[in-house]
Short mmCIF file of C-alpha atoms and ligand atoms in Angstrom, two decimals:
data_model
loop_
_atom_site.label_atom_id
_atom_site.label_comp_id
_atom_site.label_asym_id
_atom_site.label_seq_id
_atom_site.Cartn_x
_atom_site.Cartn_y
_atom_site.Cartn_z
CA UNK O 1 -9.88 -4.37 -35.17
CA UNK O 2 -11.05 -4.92 -31.18
CA UNK O 3 -13.76 -2.20 -30.15
CA UNK O 4 -12.40 -0.46 -26.87
CA UNK O 5 -11.81 3.02 -26.00
CA UNK O 6 -8.36 2.29 -24.03
CA UNK O 7 -5.07 4.10 -24.72
CA UNK O 8 -1.80 3.97 -22.99
CA UNK O 9 -1.53 7.54 -22.06
CA UNK O 10 -4.58 7.54 -19.78
CA UNK O 11 -4.09 3.52 -18.41
CA UNK O 12 -0.49 4.68 -17.34
CA UNK O 13 -2.04 7.93 -15.80
CA UNK O 14 -4.77 5.90 -13.89
CA UNK O 15 -2.06 3.09 -12.83
CA UNK O 16 0.06 5.67 -11.13
CA UNK O 17 -2.78 7.27 -9.44
CA UNK O 18 -3.91 3.61 -8.00
CA UNK O 19 -0.52 2.33 -7.43
CA UNK O 20 0.26 1.04 -3.63
CA UNK O 21 3.30 -0.31 -2.18
CA UNK O 22 3.60 -3.87 -0.67
CA UNK O 23 4.72 -2.77 2.74
CA UNK O 24 1.57 -0.54 3.32
CA UNK O 25 -0.65 -3.93 2.63
CA UNK O 26 0.98 -6.21 4.62
CA UNK O 27 2.69 -4.34 7.33
CA UNK O 28 2.27 -5.73 10.86
CA UNK O 29 -1.01 -7.82 8.92
CA UNK O 30 -2.04 -11.66 9.92
CA UNK O 31 -4.48 -14.11 9.31
CA UNK O 32 -7.78 -14.78 11.06
CA UNK O 33 -8.49 -18.43 11.10
CA UNK O 34 -11.84 -18.15 12.79
CA UNK O 35 -13.18 -16.82 9.64
CA UNK O 36 -13.77 -18.18 5.74
CA UNK O 37 -11.27 -16.66 3.62
CA UNK O 38 -13.04 -17.02 0.13
CA UNK O 39 -16.68 -16.31 -1.14
CA UNK O 40 -18.72 -19.34 -1.79
CA UNK O 41 -19.51 -18.37 -4.79
CA UNK O 42 -15.47 -19.32 -5.52
CA UNK O 43 -15.05 -21.78 -3.20
CA UNK O 44 -18.09 -23.99 -3.77
CA UNK O 45 -17.89 -25.74 -0.02
CA UNK O 46 -21.24 -24.55 1.27
CA UNK O 47 -23.13 -27.42 -0.35
CA UNK O 48 -21.00 -30.49 0.39
CA UNK O 49 -22.93 -32.62 2.53
CA UNK O 50 -20.27 -35.02 4.30
CA UNK O 51 -18.17 -32.08 6.06
CA UNK O 52 -19.41 -30.67 9.32
CA UNK O 53 -19.51 -26.43 9.72
CA UNK O 54 -16.13 -26.59 11.18
CA UNK O 55 -14.64 -28.78 8.21
CA UNK O 56 -16.20 -26.95 5.82
CA UNK O 57 -14.29 -23.98 6.88
CA UNK O 58 -11.14 -25.64 6.52
CA UNK O 59 -11.60 -26.53 3.00
CA UNK O 60 -12.61 -22.93 2.48
CA UNK O 61 -9.13 -21.74 4.04
CA UNK O 62 -7.55 -24.34 1.91
CA UNK O 63 -9.22 -22.77 -1.14
CA UNK O 64 -8.50 -19.24 -0.19
CA UNK O 65 -4.87 -20.43 -0.03
CA UNK O 66 -4.62 -22.37 -3.49
CA UNK O 67 -6.07 -19.08 -4.89
CA UNK O 68 -3.91 -16.79 -4.21
CA UNK O 69 -0.65 -19.52 -4.25
CA UNK O 70 -2.32 -20.36 -8.08
CA UNK O 71 -2.24 -16.61 -8.83
CA UNK O 72 1.06 -16.37 -7.95
CA UNK O 73 2.08 -19.40 -9.99
CA UNK O 74 0.25 -18.02 -13.51
CA UNK O 75 1.27 -14.19 -13.14
CA UNK O 76 4.75 -15.37 -13.35
CA UNK O 77 4.51 -16.36 -16.97
CA UNK O 78 2.93 -12.69 -17.43
CA UNK O 79 5.93 -11.26 -16.83
CA UNK O 80 8.19 -12.31 -19.39
CA UNK O 81 5.51 -12.55 -22.49
CA UNK O 82 5.10 -8.61 -21.16
CA UNK O 83 8.62 -7.73 -21.79
CA UNK O 84 8.52 -9.95 -24.74
CA UNK O 85 5.89 -8.07 -26.49
CA UNK O 86 7.97 -4.59 -25.58
CA UNK O 87 11.17 -6.06 -27.19
CA UNK O 88 9.25 -7.16 -30.35
CA UNK O 89 7.01 -4.61 -30.73
CA UNK O 90 7.82 -1.73 -33.66
CA UNK O 91 6.53 0.85 -31.57
CA UNK O 92 7.61 4.42 -31.56
CA UNK O 93 5.44 5.01 -28.28
CA UNK O 94 7.10 5.86 -25.10
CA UNK O 95 3.70 6.12 -23.56
CA UNK O 96 3.12 2.60 -24.66
CA UNK O 97 6.08 1.03 -23.51
CA UNK O 98 6.07 2.41 -19.75
CA UNK O 99 2.92 1.30 -19.31
CA UNK O 100 3.61 -1.85 -20.52
CA UNK O 101 6.75 -1.77 -18.09
CA UNK O 102 4.71 -0.50 -15.40
CA UNK O 103 2.40 -3.55 -15.85
CA UNK O 104 5.03 -5.99 -15.64
CA UNK O 105 6.31 -4.61 -12.88
CA UNK O 106 3.11 -4.29 -10.96
CA UNK O 107 2.89 -8.36 -11.73
CA UNK O 108 5.98 -8.87 -10.12
CA UNK O 109 4.46 -6.76 -6.89
CA UNK O 110 1.66 -9.25 -7.14
CA UNK O 111 3.56 -12.10 -7.28
CA UNK O 112 5.91 -10.92 -3.90
CA UNK O 113 2.26 -10.16 -2.48
CA UNK O 114 1.05 -13.80 -3.00
CA UNK O 115 4.20 -15.36 -1.76
CA UNK O 116 4.05 -13.24 1.41
CA UNK O 117 0.47 -14.59 1.84
CA UNK O 118 1.68 -18.52 1.24
CA UNK O 119 4.16 -17.82 3.92
CA UNK O 120 1.80 -16.47 6.16
CA UNK O 121 -0.68 -19.16 5.78
CA UNK O 122 1.80 -22.01 6.22
CA UNK O 123 3.20 -20.43 8.97
CA UNK O 124 -0.60 -20.39 10.54
CA UNK O 125 -2.67 -22.90 9.18
CA UNK O 126 -1.39 -25.61 11.11
CA UNK O 127 -0.95 -28.41 8.63
CA UNK O 128 0.80 -28.22 5.17
CA UNK O 129 -1.37 -27.94 2.01
CA UNK O 130 0.16 -28.89 -1.34
CA UNK O 131 0.03 -26.86 -4.56
CA UNK O 132 0.60 -28.00 -7.90
CA UNK O 133 3.91 -26.90 -10.04
CA UNK O 134 6.86 -27.01 -10.19
CA UNK O 135 6.01 -23.16 -10.90
CA UNK O 136 8.69 -23.06 -13.84
CA UNK O 137 7.22 -25.92 -15.62
CA UNK O 138 3.85 -24.79 -16.00
CA UNK O 139 5.15 -21.30 -16.98
CA UNK O 140 7.26 -23.01 -19.56
CA UNK O 141 4.14 -24.99 -20.51
CA UNK O 142 1.89 -21.61 -21.36
CA UNK O 143 5.08 -19.66 -22.88
CA UNK O 144 5.21 -22.82 -25.36
CA UNK O 145 2.51 -21.28 -27.63
CA UNK O 146 1.71 -18.29 -30.03
CA UNK O 147 1.84 -14.73 -28.52
CA UNK O 148 -1.73 -14.62 -29.15
CA UNK O 149 -2.48 -17.49 -27.84
CA UNK O 150 -0.81 -16.63 -24.34
CA UNK O 151 -2.19 -13.04 -24.32
CA UNK O 152 -6.09 -14.54 -24.63
CA UNK O 153 -5.24 -16.48 -21.76
CA UNK O 154 -3.90 -13.09 -19.92
CA UNK O 155 -6.67 -11.22 -21.07
CA UNK O 156 -9.30 -13.93 -19.72
CA UNK O 157 -7.52 -13.91 -16.30
CA UNK O 158 -7.29 -10.05 -16.36
CA UNK O 159 -11.18 -9.83 -16.79
CA UNK O 160 -12.20 -12.68 -14.31
CA UNK O 161 -9.78 -11.18 -11.30
CA UNK O 162 -12.16 -8.35 -11.72
CA UNK O 163 -15.44 -10.35 -11.60
CA UNK O 164 -14.15 -11.77 -8.75
CA UNK O 165 -13.45 -9.37 -6.80
CA UNK O 166 -16.70 -6.92 -7.86
CA UNK O 167 -19.11 -9.74 -8.22
CA UNK O 168 -18.16 -11.67 -4.95
CA UNK O 169 -15.76 -9.94 -2.42
CA UNK O 170 -16.62 -6.24 -2.59
CA UNK O 171 -20.10 -6.44 -1.26
CA UNK O 172 -20.15 -9.61 0.65
CA UNK O 173 -21.96 -10.58 3.95
CA UNK O 174 -19.99 -13.71 4.37
CA UNK O 175 -17.61 -12.41 7.20
CA UNK O 176 -14.27 -12.94 5.25
CA UNK O 177 -11.02 -12.84 6.50
CA UNK O 178 -10.06 -8.95 6.36
CA UNK O 179 -6.68 -9.00 5.32
CA UNK O 180 -7.72 -11.45 2.44
CA UNK O 181 -10.24 -8.92 1.35
CA UNK O 182 -7.78 -6.39 1.44
CA UNK O 183 -5.17 -8.59 -0.33
CA UNK O 184 -8.03 -9.20 -3.04
CA UNK O 185 -8.74 -5.21 -3.60
CA UNK O 186 -5.58 -4.35 -3.94
CA UNK O 187 -4.60 -6.56 -6.41
CA UNK O 188 -8.67 -5.64 -8.21
CA UNK O 189 -7.22 -2.34 -8.06
CA UNK O 190 -4.37 -2.88 -10.33
CA UNK O 191 -5.73 -5.20 -12.40
CA UNK O 192 -8.54 -3.41 -13.63
CA UNK O 193 -5.73 -1.22 -15.74
CA UNK O 194 -4.28 -4.50 -16.87
CA UNK O 195 -7.36 -5.99 -18.42
CA UNK O 196 -7.54 -2.60 -20.49
CA UNK O 197 -3.47 -2.80 -21.45
CA UNK O 198 -3.90 -6.25 -22.76
CA UNK O 199 -6.54 -5.57 -24.54
CA UNK O 200 -4.28 -3.15 -26.30
CA UNK O 201 -1.89 -6.14 -26.37
CA UNK O 202 -4.28 -8.31 -28.11
CA UNK O 203 -5.48 -5.69 -30.86
CA UNK O 204 -1.84 -5.03 -31.68
CA UNK O 205 -1.27 -8.79 -32.34
CA UNK O 206 -4.30 -9.73 -33.94
CA UNK O 207 -3.99 -6.22 -36.31
CA UNK O 208 -0.77 -7.52 -37.73
CA UNK O 209 -1.70 -11.52 -37.92
CA UNK O 210 -3.36 -13.52 -40.88
CA UNK O 211 -6.60 -15.13 -40.12
CA UNK O 212 -4.61 -18.34 -39.82
CA UNK O 213 -2.59 -17.15 -37.09
CA UNK O 214 -5.55 -15.44 -35.65
CA UNK O 215 -7.06 -19.16 -35.63
CA UNK O 216 -3.93 -20.34 -34.26
CA UNK O 217 -3.71 -18.11 -31.57
CA UNK O 218 -7.50 -18.57 -30.37
CA UNK O 219 -6.60 -22.65 -30.68
CA UNK O 220 -3.60 -22.07 -28.65
CA UNK O 221 -5.86 -20.26 -26.07
CA UNK O 222 -7.80 -23.05 -26.05
CA UNK O 223 -4.83 -25.41 -25.15
CA UNK O 224 -3.51 -23.87 -22.66
CA UNK O 225 -7.03 -23.75 -20.87
CA UNK O 226 -6.99 -27.40 -21.26
CA UNK O 227 -3.44 -27.65 -19.84
CA UNK O 228 -4.66 -25.18 -16.86
CA UNK O 229 -7.87 -27.65 -16.58
CA UNK O 230 -5.70 -30.86 -16.12
CA UNK O 231 -3.75 -29.03 -13.42
CA UNK O 232 -6.87 -28.01 -11.45
CA UNK O 233 -8.09 -31.47 -11.28
CA UNK O 234 -4.38 -32.54 -9.72
CA UNK O 235 -5.24 -29.57 -7.37
CA UNK O 236 -8.29 -31.17 -6.16
CA UNK O 237 -6.54 -34.04 -5.19
CA UNK O 238 -4.09 -32.54 -3.45
CA UNK O 239 -7.10 -30.45 -1.65
CA UNK O 240 -8.24 -33.77 -0.51
CA UNK O 241 -5.27 -34.55 1.31
CA UNK O 242 -4.64 -31.36 2.55
CA UNK O 243 -8.08 -31.74 4.21
CA UNK O 244 -7.89 -35.20 5.49
CA UNK O 245 -4.89 -33.59 7.23
CA UNK O 246 -6.50 -30.07 8.61
CA UNK O 247 -9.53 -32.09 9.49
CA UNK O 248 -7.71 -35.20 11.28
CA UNK O 249 -9.60 -37.64 9.85
CA UNK O 250 -9.78 -40.19 6.51
CA UNK O 251 -12.23 -39.54 4.31
CA UNK O 252 -14.39 -42.34 2.74
CA UNK O 253 -14.48 -42.81 -0.84
CA UNK O 254 -17.61 -41.48 -1.35
CA UNK O 255 -17.28 -38.65 0.85
CA UNK O 256 -14.27 -37.78 -1.54
CA UNK O 257 -16.36 -38.42 -4.85
CA UNK O 258 -18.91 -35.75 -3.47
CA UNK O 259 -16.04 -33.25 -2.45
CA UNK O 260 -13.92 -34.18 -6.09
CA UNK O 261 -17.27 -33.26 -7.99
CA UNK O 262 -18.08 -30.08 -6.31
CA UNK O 263 -14.59 -28.77 -6.36
CA UNK O 264 -13.85 -29.64 -9.90
CA UNK O 265 -16.88 -28.12 -11.02
CA UNK O 266 -16.08 -24.93 -8.32
CA UNK O 267 -12.23 -24.39 -9.74
CA UNK O 268 -13.29 -24.49 -13.25
CA UNK O 269 -15.75 -22.04 -12.85
CA UNK O 270 -12.99 -19.80 -10.65
CA UNK O 271 -10.14 -20.07 -13.35
CA UNK O 272 -11.49 -20.73 -16.41
CA UNK O 273 -15.52 -20.14 -17.00
CA UNK O 274 -15.60 -17.11 -15.00
CA UNK O 275 -13.22 -15.26 -17.48
CA UNK O 276 -14.24 -17.37 -20.79
CA UNK O 277 -17.52 -15.67 -20.22
CA UNK O 278 -16.69 -12.55 -19.18
CA UNK O 279 -18.92 -10.02 -21.41
CA UNK O 280 -15.68 -8.11 -22.22
CA UNK O 281 -13.35 -11.21 -23.12
CA UNK O 282 -16.77 -12.67 -24.85
CA UNK O 283 -16.63 -9.49 -27.27
CA UNK O 284 -12.96 -9.38 -28.11
CA UNK O 285 -13.46 -13.27 -28.87
CA UNK O 286 -16.29 -12.81 -30.84
CA UNK O 287 -14.53 -9.60 -32.85
CA UNK O 288 -11.25 -11.90 -33.35
CA UNK O 289 -12.94 -14.56 -35.00
CA UNK O 290 -16.35 -16.17 -35.24
CA UNK O 291 -15.30 -19.45 -36.01
CA UNK O 292 -12.75 -20.05 -32.99
CA UNK O 293 -15.28 -17.71 -30.51
CA UNK O 294 -17.97 -20.64 -31.48
CA UNK O 295 -14.94 -23.19 -30.51
CA UNK O 296 -14.87 -21.43 -27.22
CA UNK O 297 -18.43 -21.44 -26.24
CA UNK O 298 -18.35 -25.32 -27.14
CA UNK O 299 -15.12 -25.87 -24.78
CA UNK O 300 -16.98 -23.70 -22.28
CA UNK O 301 -20.16 -25.74 -22.50
CA UNK O 302 -17.78 -28.87 -22.60
CA UNK O 303 -16.37 -28.33 -19.32
CA UNK O 304 -19.64 -26.75 -17.50
FE1 FE2 J 401 -1.98 -9.33 -10.80
FE1 FE2 J 402 -2.44 -8.46 -14.09
#
């Protein structure tokens, strides 16, 4: 149903080749607080007029922190959804089971990596920063949708992760912190196989689904997107509090309004639009259902 040339056998083979150990990535490493943590294409900080350069650097680092903390949080729902797909799937394909279990195992390692980063940041940044949660409630909220809706969300996230690394981080000249760059590079190496696996999973679910069920899956994926969008708005408010603590001054209402506007835009681009408009994701959605695809395009436009 979906056009692709992926298969479990070769994905599993590549996954084993690029696989890394957590200790090798983090051993003896620490963050350099004189550098930005995220490229400005994702952080959306450079154009904010009411902040000094030093304050912009603080906001950039807060955004680097929440970027990885939010990844740790959303990846938590991926593990049970993949295990459920293995359990309920009707497959005589051992390689497929191995590839999917390997996928789930890698996501648990990524969660561990991001949690390590969160602790490292909290140890060194100097002031506290809030993150939306609790993770269990967000995970339950996502998983409370049809498997197709859940896996379309994952597919969007997998392509988005790759785009962030390839287009914003890999060749950046912004002098980003080397540890954050290394974490994002290692994450991308494994995620590039996940996007393919996820395409296979969406294809499997859609092949057994009626047009009505496919429609429901796309509606669920958009519901999850709206739910995440609400979470991002809350995150911007938490970031304003974190920023005031980090720069040691109260922001005026007009200053907050300027930062809020820039940051809502940046968060939506980073976590929603950049994946929703990714050409590969776009193609899969269009092939699933043209009506659902049109609704998605309208949604992306509405939050732009
Ligand atoms: Fe991951
Ligand atoms: Fe992944």
